[in-house]
PDB file of C-alpha atoms in Angstrom:
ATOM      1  CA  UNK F 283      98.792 111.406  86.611  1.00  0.00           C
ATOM      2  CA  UNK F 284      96.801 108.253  87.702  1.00  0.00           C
ATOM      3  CA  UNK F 285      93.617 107.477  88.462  1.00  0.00           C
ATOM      4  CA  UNK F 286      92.179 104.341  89.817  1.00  0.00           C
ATOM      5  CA  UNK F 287      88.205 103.626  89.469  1.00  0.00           C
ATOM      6  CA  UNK F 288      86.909 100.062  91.699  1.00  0.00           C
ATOM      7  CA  UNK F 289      83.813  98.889  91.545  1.00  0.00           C
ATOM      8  CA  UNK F 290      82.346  95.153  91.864  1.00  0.00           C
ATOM      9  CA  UNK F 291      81.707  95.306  95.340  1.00  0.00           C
ATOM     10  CA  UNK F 292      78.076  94.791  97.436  1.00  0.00           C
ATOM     11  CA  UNK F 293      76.424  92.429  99.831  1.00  0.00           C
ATOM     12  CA  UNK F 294      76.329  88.492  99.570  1.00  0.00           C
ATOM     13  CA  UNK F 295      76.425  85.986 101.516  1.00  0.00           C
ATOM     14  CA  UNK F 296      78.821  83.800 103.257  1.00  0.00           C
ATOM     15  CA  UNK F 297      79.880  80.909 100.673  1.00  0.00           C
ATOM     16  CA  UNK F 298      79.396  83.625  97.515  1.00  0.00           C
ATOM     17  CA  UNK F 299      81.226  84.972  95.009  1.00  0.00           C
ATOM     18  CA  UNK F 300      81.993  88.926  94.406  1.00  0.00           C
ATOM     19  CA  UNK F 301      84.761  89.973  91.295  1.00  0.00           C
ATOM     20  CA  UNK F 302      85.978  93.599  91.788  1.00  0.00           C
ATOM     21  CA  UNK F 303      87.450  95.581  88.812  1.00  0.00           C
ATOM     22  CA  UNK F 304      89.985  98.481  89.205  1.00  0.00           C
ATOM     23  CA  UNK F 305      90.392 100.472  85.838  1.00  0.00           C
ATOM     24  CA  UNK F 306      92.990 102.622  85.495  1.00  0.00           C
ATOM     25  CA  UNK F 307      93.065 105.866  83.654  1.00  0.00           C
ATOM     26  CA  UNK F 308      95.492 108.523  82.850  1.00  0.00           C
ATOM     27  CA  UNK F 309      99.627 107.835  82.609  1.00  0.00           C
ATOM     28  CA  UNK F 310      99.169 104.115  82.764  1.00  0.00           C
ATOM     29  CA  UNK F 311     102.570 103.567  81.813  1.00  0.00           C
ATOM     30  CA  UNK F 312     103.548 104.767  85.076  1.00  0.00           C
ATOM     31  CA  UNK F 313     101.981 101.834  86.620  1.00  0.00           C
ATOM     32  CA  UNK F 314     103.919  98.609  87.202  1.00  0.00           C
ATOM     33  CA  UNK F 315     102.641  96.481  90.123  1.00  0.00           C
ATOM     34  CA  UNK F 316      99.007  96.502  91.310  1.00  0.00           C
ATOM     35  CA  UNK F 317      97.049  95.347  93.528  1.00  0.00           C
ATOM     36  CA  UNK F 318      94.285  95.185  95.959  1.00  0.00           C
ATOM     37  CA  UNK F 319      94.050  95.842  99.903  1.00  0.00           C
ATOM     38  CA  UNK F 320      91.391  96.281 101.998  1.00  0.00           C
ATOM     39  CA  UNK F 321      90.441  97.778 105.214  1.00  0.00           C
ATOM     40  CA  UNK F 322      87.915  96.600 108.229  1.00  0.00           C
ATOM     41  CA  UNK F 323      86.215  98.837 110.650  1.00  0.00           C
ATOM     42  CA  UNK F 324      88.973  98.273 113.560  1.00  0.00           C
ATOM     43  CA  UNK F 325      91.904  96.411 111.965  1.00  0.00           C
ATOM     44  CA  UNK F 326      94.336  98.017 110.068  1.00  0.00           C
ATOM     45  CA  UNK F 327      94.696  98.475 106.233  1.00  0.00           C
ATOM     46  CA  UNK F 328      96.208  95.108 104.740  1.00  0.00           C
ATOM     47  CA  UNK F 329      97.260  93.925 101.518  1.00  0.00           C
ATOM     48  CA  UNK F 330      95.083  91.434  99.891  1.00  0.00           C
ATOM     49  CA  UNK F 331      96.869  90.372  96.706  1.00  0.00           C
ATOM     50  CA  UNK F 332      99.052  91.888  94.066  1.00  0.00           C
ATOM     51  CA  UNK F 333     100.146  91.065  90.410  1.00  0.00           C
ATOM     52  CA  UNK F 334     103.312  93.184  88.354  1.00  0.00           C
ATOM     53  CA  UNK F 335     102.682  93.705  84.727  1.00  0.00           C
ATOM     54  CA  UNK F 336     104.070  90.045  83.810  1.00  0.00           C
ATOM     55  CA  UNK F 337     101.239  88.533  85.740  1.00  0.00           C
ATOM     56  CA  UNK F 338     103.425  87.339  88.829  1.00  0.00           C
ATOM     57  CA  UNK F 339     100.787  87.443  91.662  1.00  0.00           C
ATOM     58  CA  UNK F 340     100.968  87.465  95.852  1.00  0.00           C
ATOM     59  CA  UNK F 341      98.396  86.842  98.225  1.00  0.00           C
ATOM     60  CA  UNK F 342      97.975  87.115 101.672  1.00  0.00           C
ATOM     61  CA  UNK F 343      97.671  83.892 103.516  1.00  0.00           C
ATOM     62  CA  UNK F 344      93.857  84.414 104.881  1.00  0.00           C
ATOM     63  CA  UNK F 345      92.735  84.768 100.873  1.00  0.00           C
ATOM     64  CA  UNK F 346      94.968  81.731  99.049  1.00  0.00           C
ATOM     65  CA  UNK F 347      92.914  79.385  97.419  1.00  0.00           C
ATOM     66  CA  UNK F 348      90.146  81.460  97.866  1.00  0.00           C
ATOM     67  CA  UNK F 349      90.642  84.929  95.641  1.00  0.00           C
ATOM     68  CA  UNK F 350      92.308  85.379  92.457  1.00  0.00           C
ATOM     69  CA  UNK F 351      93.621  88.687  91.137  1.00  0.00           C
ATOM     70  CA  UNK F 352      94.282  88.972  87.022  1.00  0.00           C
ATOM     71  CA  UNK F 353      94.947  91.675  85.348  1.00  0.00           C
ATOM     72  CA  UNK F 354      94.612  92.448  81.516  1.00  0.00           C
ATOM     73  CA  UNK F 355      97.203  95.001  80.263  1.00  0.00           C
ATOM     74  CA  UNK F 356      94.822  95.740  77.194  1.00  0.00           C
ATOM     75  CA  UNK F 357      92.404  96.898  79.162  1.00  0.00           C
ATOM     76  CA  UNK F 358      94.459  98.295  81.917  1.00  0.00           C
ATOM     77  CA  UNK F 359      92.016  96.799  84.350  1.00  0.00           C
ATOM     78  CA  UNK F 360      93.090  94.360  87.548  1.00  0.00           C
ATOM     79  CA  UNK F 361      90.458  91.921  88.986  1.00  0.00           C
ATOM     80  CA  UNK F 362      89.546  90.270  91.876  1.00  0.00           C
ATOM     81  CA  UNK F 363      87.615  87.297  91.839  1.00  0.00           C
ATOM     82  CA  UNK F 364      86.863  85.992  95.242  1.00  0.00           C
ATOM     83  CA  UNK F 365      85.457  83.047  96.231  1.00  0.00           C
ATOM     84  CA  UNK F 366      83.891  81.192  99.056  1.00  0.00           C
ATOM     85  CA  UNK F 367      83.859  84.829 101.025  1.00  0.00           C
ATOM     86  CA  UNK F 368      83.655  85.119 104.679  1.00  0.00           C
ATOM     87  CA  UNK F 369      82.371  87.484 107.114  1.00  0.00           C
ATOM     88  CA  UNK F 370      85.911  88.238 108.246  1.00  0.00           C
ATOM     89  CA  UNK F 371      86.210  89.447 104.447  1.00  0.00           C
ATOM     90  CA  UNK F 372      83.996  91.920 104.667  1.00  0.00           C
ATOM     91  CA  UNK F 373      85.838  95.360 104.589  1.00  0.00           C
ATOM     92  CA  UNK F 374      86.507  98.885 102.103  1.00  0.00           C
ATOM     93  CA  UNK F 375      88.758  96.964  99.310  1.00  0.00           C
ATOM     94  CA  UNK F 376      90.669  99.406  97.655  1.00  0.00           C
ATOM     95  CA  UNK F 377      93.252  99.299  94.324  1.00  0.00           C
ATOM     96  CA  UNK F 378      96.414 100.349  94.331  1.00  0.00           C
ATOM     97  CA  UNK F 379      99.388 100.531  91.775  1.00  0.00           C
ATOM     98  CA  UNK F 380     102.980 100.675  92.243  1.00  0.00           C
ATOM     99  CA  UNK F 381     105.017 103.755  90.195  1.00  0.00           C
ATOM    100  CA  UNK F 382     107.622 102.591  88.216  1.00  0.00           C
ATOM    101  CA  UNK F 383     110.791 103.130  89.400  1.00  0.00           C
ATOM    102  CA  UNK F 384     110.269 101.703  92.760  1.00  0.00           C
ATOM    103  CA  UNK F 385     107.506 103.805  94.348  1.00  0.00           C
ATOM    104  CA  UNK F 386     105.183 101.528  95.786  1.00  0.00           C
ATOM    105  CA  UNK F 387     101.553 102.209  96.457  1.00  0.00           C
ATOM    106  CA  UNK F 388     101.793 105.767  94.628  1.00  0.00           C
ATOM    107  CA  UNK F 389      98.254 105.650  93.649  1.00  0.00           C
ATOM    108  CA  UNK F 390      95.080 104.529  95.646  1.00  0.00           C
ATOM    109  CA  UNK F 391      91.428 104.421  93.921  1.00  0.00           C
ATOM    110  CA  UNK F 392      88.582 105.556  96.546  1.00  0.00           C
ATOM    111  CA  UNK F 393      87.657 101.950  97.537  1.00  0.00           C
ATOM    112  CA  UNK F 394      84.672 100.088  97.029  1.00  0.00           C
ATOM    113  CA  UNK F 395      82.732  98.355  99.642  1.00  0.00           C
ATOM    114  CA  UNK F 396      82.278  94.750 100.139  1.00  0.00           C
ATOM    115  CA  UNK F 397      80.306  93.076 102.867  1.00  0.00           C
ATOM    116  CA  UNK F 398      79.644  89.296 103.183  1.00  0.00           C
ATOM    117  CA  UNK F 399      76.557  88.368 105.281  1.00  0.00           C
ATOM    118  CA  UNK F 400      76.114  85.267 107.708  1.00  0.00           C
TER     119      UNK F 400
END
């Protein structure tokens, strides 16, 4: 069993900074990619970034060169720092983590809420 705990998130204003933390409890050597999506009030859930164990990372084009995901396998914790945040960013941002063996998005934390003023 997995769990998946984010917090980090809260109000600021365009041009700010927020870093979200997803820690991960339980069998987390069942966990091989993770990552972070997010969902706005009338779009549909997309994915955000991702990193596997070995620290290869994805993004999706409306967050390069703006957010950064890291993760630290000691700690079994992923990060998001994001930068230079939008109003368009503002949505639920939730963790997720692939199962290993292929399963992708087996396990979801409850999602923490991020909202980014004008």
């Amino acid at each position: 069993q997995v769990q998946l705990a984010e917090s980090g998130g809260g109000l600021v204003q365009a041009g700010g900074s927020l870093r979200l933390s997803c820690a991960a409890s339980g069998s987390i050597f069942s966990i091989n990619r993770m990552g972070w999506h997010r969902q706005a009030p009338g779009k549909q859930r997309e994915l955000v970034a991702t990193i596997t164990r070995g620290g290869t990372t994805n993004y999706a084009d409306s967050v390069k060169g703006r957010f950064t995901i890291s993760r630290d396998n000691a700690k079994n914790t992923v990060y998001l720092q994001m930068n230079g945040l939008k109003p368009e960013d503002t949505a639920v941002y939730y963790c997720t983590g692939d199962r290993v063996g292929g399963i992708i998005e087996a396990y979801w934390g409850q999602g923490t809420q991020v909202t980014v003023s004008t």
